[in-house]
PDB file of C-alpha atoms in Angstrom:
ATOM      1  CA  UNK A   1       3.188  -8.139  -9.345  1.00  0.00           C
ATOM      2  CA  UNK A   2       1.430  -9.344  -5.936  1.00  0.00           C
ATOM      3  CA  UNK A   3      -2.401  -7.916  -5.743  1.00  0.00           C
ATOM      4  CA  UNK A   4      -4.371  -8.476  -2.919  1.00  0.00           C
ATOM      5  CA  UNK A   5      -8.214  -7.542  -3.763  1.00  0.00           C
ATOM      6  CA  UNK A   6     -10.655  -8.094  -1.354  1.00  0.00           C
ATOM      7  CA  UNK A   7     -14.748  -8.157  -1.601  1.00  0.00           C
ATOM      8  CA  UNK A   8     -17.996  -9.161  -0.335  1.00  0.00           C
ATOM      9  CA  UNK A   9     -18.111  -6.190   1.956  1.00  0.00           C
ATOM     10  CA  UNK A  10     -22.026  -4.552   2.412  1.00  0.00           C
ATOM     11  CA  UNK A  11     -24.277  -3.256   4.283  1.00  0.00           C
ATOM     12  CA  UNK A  12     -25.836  -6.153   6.928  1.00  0.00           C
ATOM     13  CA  UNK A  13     -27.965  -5.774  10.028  1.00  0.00           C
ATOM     14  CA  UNK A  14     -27.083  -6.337  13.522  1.00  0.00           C
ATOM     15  CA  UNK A  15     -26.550  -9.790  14.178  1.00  0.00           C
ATOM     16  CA  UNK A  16     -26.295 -10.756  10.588  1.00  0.00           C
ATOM     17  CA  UNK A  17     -23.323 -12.539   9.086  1.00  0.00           C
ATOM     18  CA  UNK A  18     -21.103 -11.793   6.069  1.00  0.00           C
ATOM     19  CA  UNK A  19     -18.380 -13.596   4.031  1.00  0.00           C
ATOM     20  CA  UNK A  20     -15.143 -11.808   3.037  1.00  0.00           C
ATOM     21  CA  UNK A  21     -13.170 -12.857   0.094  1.00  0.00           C
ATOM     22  CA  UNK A  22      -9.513 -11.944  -1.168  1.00  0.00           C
ATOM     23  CA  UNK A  23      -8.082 -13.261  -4.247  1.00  0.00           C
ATOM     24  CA  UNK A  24      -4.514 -13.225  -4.123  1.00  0.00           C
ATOM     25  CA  UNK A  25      -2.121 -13.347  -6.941  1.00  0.00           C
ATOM     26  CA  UNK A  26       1.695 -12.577  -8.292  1.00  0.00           C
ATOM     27  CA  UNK A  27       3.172 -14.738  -5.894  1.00  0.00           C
ATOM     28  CA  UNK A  28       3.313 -18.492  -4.255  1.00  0.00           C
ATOM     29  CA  UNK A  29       0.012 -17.966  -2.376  1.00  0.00           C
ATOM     30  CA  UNK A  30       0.448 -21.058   0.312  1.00  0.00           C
ATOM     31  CA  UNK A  31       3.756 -20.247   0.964  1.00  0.00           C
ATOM     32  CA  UNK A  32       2.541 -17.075   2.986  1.00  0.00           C
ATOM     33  CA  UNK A  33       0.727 -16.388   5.943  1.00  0.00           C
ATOM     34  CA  UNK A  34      -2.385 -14.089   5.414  1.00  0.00           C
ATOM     35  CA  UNK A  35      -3.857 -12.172   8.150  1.00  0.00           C
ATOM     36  CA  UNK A  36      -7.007  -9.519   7.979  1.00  0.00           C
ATOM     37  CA  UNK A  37      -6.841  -6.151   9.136  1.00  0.00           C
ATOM     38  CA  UNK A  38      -9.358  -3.925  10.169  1.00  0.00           C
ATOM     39  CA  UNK A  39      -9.808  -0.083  10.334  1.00  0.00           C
ATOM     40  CA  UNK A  40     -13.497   1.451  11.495  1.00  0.00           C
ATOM     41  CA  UNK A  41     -14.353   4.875   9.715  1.00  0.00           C
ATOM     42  CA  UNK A  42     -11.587   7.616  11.320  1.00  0.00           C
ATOM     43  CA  UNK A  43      -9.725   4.914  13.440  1.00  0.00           C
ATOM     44  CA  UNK A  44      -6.892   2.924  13.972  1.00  0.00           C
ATOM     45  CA  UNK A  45      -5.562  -0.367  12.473  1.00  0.00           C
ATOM     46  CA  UNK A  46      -6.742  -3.199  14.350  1.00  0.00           C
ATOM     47  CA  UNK A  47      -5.523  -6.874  13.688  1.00  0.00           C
ATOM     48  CA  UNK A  48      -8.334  -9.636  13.804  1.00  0.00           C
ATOM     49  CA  UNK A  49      -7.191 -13.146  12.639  1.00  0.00           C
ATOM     50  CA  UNK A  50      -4.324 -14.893  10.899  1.00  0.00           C
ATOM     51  CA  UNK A  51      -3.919 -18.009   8.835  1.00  0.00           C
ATOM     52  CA  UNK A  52      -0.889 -20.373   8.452  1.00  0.00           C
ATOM     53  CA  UNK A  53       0.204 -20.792   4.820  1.00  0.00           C
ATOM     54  CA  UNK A  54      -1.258 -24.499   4.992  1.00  0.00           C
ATOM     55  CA  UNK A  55      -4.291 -23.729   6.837  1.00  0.00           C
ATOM     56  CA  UNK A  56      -3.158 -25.562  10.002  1.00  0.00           C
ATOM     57  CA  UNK A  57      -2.799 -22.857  12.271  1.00  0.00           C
ATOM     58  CA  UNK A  58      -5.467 -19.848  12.832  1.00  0.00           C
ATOM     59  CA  UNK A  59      -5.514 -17.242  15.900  1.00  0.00           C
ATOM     60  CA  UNK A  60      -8.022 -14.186  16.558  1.00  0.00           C
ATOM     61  CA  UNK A  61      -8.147 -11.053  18.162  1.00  0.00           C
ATOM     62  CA  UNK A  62     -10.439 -11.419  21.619  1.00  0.00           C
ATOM     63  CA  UNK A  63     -12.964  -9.022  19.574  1.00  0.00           C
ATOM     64  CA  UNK A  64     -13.691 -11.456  16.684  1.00  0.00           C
ATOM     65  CA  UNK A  65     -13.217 -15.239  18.231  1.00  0.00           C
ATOM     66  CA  UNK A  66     -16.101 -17.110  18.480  1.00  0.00           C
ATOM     67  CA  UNK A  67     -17.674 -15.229  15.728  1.00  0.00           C
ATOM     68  CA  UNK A  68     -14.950 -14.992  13.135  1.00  0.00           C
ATOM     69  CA  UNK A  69     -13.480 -17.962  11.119  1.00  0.00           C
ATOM     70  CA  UNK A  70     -10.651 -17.168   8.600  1.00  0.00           C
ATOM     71  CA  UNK A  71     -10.222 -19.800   6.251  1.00  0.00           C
ATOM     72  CA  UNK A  72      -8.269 -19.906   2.726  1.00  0.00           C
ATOM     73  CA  UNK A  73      -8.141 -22.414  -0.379  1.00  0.00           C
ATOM     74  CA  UNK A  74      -4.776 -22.605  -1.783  1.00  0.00           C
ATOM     75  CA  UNK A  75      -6.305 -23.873  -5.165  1.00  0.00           C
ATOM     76  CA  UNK A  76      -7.832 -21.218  -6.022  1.00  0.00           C
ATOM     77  CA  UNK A  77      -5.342 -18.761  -4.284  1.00  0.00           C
ATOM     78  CA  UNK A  78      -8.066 -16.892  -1.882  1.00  0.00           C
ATOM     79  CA  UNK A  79      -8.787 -16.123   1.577  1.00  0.00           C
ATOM     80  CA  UNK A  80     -11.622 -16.052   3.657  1.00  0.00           C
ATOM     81  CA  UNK A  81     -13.054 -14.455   6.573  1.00  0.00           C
ATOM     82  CA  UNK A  82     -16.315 -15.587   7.577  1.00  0.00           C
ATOM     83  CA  UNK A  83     -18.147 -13.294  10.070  1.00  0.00           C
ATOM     84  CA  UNK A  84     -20.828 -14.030  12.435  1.00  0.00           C
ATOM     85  CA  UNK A  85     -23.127 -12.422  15.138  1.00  0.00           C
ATOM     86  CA  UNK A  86     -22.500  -9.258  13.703  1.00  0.00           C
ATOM     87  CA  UNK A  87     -22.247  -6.032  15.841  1.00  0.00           C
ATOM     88  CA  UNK A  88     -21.951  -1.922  14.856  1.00  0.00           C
ATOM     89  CA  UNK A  89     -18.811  -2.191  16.173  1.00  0.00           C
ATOM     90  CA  UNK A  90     -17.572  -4.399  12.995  1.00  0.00           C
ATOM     91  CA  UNK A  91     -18.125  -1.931  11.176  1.00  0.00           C
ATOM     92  CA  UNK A  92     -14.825  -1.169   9.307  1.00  0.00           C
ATOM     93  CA  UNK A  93     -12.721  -1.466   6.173  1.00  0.00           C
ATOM     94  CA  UNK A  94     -11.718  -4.689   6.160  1.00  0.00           C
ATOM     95  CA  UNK A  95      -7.593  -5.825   4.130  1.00  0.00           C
ATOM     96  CA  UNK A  96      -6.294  -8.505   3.680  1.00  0.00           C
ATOM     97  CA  UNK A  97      -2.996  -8.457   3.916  1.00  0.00           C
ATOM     98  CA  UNK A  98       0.251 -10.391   3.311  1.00  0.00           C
ATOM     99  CA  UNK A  99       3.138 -11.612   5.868  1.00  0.00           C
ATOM    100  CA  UNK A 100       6.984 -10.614   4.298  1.00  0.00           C
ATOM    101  CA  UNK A 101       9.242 -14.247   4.060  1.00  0.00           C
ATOM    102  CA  UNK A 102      12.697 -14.273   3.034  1.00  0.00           C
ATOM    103  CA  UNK A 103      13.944 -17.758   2.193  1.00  0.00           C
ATOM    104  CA  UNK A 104      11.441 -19.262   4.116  1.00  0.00           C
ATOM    105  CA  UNK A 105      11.913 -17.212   7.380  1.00  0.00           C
ATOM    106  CA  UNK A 106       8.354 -15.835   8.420  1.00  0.00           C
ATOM    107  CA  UNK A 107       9.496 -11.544   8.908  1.00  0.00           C
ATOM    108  CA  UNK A 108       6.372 -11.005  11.087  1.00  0.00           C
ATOM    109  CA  UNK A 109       5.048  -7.727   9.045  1.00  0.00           C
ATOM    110  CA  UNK A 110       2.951  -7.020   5.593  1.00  0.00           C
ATOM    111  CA  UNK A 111       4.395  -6.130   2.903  1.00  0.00           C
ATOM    112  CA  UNK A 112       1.427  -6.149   0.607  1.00  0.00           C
ATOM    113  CA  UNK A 113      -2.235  -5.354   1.752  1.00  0.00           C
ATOM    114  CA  UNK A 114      -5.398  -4.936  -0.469  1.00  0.00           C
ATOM    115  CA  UNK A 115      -7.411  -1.972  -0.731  1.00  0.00           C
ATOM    116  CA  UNK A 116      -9.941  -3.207   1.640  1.00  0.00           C
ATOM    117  CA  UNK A 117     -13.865  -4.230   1.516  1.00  0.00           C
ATOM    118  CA  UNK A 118     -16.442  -2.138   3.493  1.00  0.00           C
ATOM    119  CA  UNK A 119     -18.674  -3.421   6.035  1.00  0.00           C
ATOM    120  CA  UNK A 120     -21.360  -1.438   7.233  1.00  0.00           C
ATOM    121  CA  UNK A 121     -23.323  -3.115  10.132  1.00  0.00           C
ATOM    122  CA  UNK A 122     -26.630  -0.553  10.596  1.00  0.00           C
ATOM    123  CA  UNK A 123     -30.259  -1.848  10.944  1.00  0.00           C
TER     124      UNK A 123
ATOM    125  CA  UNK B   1      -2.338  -9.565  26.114  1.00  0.00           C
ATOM    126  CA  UNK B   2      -0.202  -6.305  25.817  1.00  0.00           C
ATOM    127  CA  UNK B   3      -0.928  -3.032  23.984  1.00  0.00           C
ATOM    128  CA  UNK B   4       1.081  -0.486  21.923  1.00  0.00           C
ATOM    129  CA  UNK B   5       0.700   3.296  23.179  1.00  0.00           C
ATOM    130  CA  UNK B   6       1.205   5.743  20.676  1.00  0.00           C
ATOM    131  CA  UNK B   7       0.992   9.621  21.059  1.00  0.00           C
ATOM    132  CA  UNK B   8      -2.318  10.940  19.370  1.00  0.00           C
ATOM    133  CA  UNK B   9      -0.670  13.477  17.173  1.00  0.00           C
ATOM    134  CA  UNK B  10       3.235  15.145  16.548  1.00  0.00           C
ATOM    135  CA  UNK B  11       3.872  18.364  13.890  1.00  0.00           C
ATOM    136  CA  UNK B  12       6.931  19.150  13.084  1.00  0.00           C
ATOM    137  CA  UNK B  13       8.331  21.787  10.334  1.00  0.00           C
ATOM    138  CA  UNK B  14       9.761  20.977   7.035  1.00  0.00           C
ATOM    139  CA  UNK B  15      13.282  20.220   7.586  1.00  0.00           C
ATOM    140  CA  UNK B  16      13.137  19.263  10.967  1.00  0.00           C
ATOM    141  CA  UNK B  17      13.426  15.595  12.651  1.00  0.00           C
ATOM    142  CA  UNK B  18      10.062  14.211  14.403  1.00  0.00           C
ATOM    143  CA  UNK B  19      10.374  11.571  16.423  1.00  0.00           C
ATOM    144  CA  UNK B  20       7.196   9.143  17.303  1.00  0.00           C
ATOM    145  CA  UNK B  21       6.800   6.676  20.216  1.00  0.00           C
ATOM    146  CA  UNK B  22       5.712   3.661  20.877  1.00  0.00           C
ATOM    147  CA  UNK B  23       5.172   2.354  24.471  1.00  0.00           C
ATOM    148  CA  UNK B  24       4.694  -1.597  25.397  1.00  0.00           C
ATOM    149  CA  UNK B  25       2.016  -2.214  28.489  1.00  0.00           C
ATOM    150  CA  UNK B  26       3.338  -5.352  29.460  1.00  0.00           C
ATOM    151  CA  UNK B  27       6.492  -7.662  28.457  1.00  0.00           C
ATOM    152  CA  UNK B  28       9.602  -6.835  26.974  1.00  0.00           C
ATOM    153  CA  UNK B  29       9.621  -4.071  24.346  1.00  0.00           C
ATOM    154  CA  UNK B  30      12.791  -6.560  23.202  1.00  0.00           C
ATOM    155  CA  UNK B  31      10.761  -9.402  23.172  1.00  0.00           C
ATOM    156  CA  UNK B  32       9.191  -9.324  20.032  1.00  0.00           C
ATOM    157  CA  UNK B  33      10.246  -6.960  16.562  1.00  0.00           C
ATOM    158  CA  UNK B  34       8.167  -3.625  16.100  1.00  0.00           C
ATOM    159  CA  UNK B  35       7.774  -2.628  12.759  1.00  0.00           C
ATOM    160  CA  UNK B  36       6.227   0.810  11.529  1.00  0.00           C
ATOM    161  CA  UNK B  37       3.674   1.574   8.888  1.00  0.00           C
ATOM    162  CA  UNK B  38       2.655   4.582   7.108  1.00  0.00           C
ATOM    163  CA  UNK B  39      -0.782   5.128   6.078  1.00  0.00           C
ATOM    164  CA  UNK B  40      -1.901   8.206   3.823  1.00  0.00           C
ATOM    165  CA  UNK B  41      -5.290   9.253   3.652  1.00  0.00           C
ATOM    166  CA  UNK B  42      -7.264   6.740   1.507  1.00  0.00           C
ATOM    167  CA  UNK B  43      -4.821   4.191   1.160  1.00  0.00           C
ATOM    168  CA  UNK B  44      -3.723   1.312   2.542  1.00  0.00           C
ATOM    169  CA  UNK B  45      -0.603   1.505   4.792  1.00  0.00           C
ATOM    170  CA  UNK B  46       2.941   0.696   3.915  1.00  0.00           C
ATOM    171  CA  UNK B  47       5.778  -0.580   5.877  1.00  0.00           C
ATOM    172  CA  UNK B  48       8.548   1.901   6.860  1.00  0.00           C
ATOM    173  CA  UNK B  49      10.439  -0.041   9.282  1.00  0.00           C
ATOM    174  CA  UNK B  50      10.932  -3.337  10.096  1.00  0.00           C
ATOM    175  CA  UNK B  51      12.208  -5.890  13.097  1.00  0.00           C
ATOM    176  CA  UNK B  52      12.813  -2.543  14.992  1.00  0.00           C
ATOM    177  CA  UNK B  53      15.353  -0.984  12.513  1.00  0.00           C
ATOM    178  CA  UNK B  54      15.396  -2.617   9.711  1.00  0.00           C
ATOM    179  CA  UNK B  55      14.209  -0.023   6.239  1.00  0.00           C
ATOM    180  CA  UNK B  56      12.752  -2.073   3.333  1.00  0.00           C
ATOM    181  CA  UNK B  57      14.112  -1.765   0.095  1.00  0.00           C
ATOM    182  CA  UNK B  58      12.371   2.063  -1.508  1.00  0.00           C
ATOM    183  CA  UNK B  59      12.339   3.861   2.141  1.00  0.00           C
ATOM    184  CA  UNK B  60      14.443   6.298   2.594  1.00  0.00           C
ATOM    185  CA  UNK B  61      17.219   6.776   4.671  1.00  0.00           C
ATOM    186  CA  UNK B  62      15.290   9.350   6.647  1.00  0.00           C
ATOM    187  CA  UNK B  63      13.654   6.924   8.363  1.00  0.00           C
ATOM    188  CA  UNK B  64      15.338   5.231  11.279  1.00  0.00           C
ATOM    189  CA  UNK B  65      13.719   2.885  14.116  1.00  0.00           C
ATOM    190  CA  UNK B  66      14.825   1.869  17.601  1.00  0.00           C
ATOM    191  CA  UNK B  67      13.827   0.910  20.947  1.00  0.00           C
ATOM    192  CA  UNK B  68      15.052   1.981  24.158  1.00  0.00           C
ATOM    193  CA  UNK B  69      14.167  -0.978  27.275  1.00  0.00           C
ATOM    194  CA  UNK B  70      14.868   1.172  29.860  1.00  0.00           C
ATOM    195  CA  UNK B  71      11.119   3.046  29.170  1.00  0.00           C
ATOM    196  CA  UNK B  72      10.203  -0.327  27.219  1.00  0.00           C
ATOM    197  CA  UNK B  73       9.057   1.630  23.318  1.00  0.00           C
ATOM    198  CA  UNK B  74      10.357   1.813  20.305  1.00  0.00           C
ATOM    199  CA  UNK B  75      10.884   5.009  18.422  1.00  0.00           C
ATOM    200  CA  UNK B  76      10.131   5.886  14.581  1.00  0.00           C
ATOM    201  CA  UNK B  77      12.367   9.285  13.458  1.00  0.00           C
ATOM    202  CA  UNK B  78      12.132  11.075  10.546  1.00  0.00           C
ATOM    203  CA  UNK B  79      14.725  13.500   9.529  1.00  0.00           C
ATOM    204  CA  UNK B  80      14.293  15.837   6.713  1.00  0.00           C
ATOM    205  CA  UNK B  81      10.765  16.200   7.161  1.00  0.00           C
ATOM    206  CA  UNK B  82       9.144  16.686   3.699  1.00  0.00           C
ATOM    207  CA  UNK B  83       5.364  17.987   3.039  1.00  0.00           C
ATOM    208  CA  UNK B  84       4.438  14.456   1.861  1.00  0.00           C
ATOM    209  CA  UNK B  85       5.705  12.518   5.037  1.00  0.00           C
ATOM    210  CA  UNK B  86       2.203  13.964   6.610  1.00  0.00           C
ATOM    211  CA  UNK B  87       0.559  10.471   7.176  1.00  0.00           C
ATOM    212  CA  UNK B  88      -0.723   8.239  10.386  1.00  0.00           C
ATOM    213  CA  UNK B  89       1.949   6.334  11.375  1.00  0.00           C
ATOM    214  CA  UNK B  90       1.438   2.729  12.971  1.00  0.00           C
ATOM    215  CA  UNK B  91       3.379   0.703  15.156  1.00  0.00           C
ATOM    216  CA  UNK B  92       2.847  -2.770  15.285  1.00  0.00           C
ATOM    217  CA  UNK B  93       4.145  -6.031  17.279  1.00  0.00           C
ATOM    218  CA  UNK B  94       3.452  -9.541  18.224  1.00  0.00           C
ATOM    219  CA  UNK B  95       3.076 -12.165  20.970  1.00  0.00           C
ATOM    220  CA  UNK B  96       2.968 -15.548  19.483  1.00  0.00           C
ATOM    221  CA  UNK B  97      -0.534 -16.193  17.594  1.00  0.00           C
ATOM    222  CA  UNK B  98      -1.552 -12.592  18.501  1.00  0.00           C
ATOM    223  CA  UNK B  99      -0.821  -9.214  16.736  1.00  0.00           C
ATOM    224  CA  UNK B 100      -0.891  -5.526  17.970  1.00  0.00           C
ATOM    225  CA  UNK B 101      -1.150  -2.050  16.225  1.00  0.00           C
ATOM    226  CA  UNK B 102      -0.217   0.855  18.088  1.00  0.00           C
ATOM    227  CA  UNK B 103      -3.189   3.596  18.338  1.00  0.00           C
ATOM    228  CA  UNK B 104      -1.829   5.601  15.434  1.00  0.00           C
ATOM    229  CA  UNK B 105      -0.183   8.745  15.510  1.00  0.00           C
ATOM    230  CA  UNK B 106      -0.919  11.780  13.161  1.00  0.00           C
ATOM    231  CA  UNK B 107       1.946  13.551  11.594  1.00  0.00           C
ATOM    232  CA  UNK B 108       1.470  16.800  10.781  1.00  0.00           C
ATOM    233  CA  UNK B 109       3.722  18.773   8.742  1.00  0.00           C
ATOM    234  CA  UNK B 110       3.753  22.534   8.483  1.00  0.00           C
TER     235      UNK B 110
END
């Protein structure tokens, strides 16, 4: 069964920086691509970064790059998203989710996400 | 970079079919798949549709996706609208490296 469950969500003041965490597991974790997800309290979906099964190729929304680096470690079958220069506008439930393959053909949509990990940016 | 433009909110009756846009700014609504996720309140979504049309295995037939290039969207229906179908509903595409949700669009059914 594949379980995506994220953490090291919190409460962290303007201009502070947090590390997100999602350990992955039921499934060949560096065959996938992994993205994260956002959603602010009330709002929409809104996609901030992906990562390339091997790690070789990233790519983030204009809202997150410069401050964001995702990152994962196929050994231990987790992804990362480091966040920097923290604004209220992070704020959000943050998911990890997980890119549908079919014989090796990349489907270009999740078909498993994690519950999410809150992050509360408030001084 | 484009976006996805959905309409804020659709009801419908039991019963009935609802149909939900999904409106590309700029490039080819054909260009790249649109898939459609449903999202209850307090969980995380779920695919309904896939590569434009495509259901995933566990969705039910009731669900049926297009596009239409001439007004450059894509299109979610649901026939058969049930109480539990109320959900946002998400639609979501790609250009290379970069994804895009849609707004969201409440479905209300009463």
């Amino acid at each position: 069964e594949v379980q995506l469950v994220e953490s090291g969500g919190g409460v962290v003041q303007p201009g502070g920086s947090l590390r997100l965490s999602c350990a992955a597991s039921g499934f060949t974790f560096d065959d996938y691509d992994m993205h994260w997800v956002r959603q602010a309290p009330g709002k929409g979906l809104e996609w901030v970064s992906l990562i390339s099964g091997d790690g070789s190729k990233t790519s983030y929304a204009d809202s997150v790059k410069g401050r964001f680096t995702i990152s994962r470690d196929n050994i231990k079958n987790s992804l990362y998203l480091q966040m920097t220069s923290l604004t209220t506008e992070d704020t959000a439930l943050y998911y990890c989710a997980k890119v549908a393959t079919i014989f090796g053909v990349v489907l270009n949509y999740f078909d498993f996400w994690g519950q999410g990990t809150l992050v509360t940016v408030s001084s | 970079n484009f976006m996805l433009t959905q309409p804020l909110s659709v009801s419908e009756s039991p019963g009935k079919t609802v149909t939900i846009s999904c409106t590309r700014t700029s490039g080819s609504i054909a260009s790249n798949y649109v898939q459609w996720y449903q999202q209850r309140p307090g969980s995380s979504p779920t695919i309904v549709i896939f590569q434009d049309s495509q259901r995933p295995s566990g969705v039910p037939d009731r669900f049926s996706g297009s596009i239409d290039i001439s007004s450059n969207s894509a299109s979610l229906a649901i026939s058969g609208l049930k109480t539990e179908d109320e959900a946002d509903y998400y639609c979501q595409s790609y250009d290379r490296s970069l994804w895009v949700f849609g707004g969201g669009t409440k479905l209300t059914v009463l």
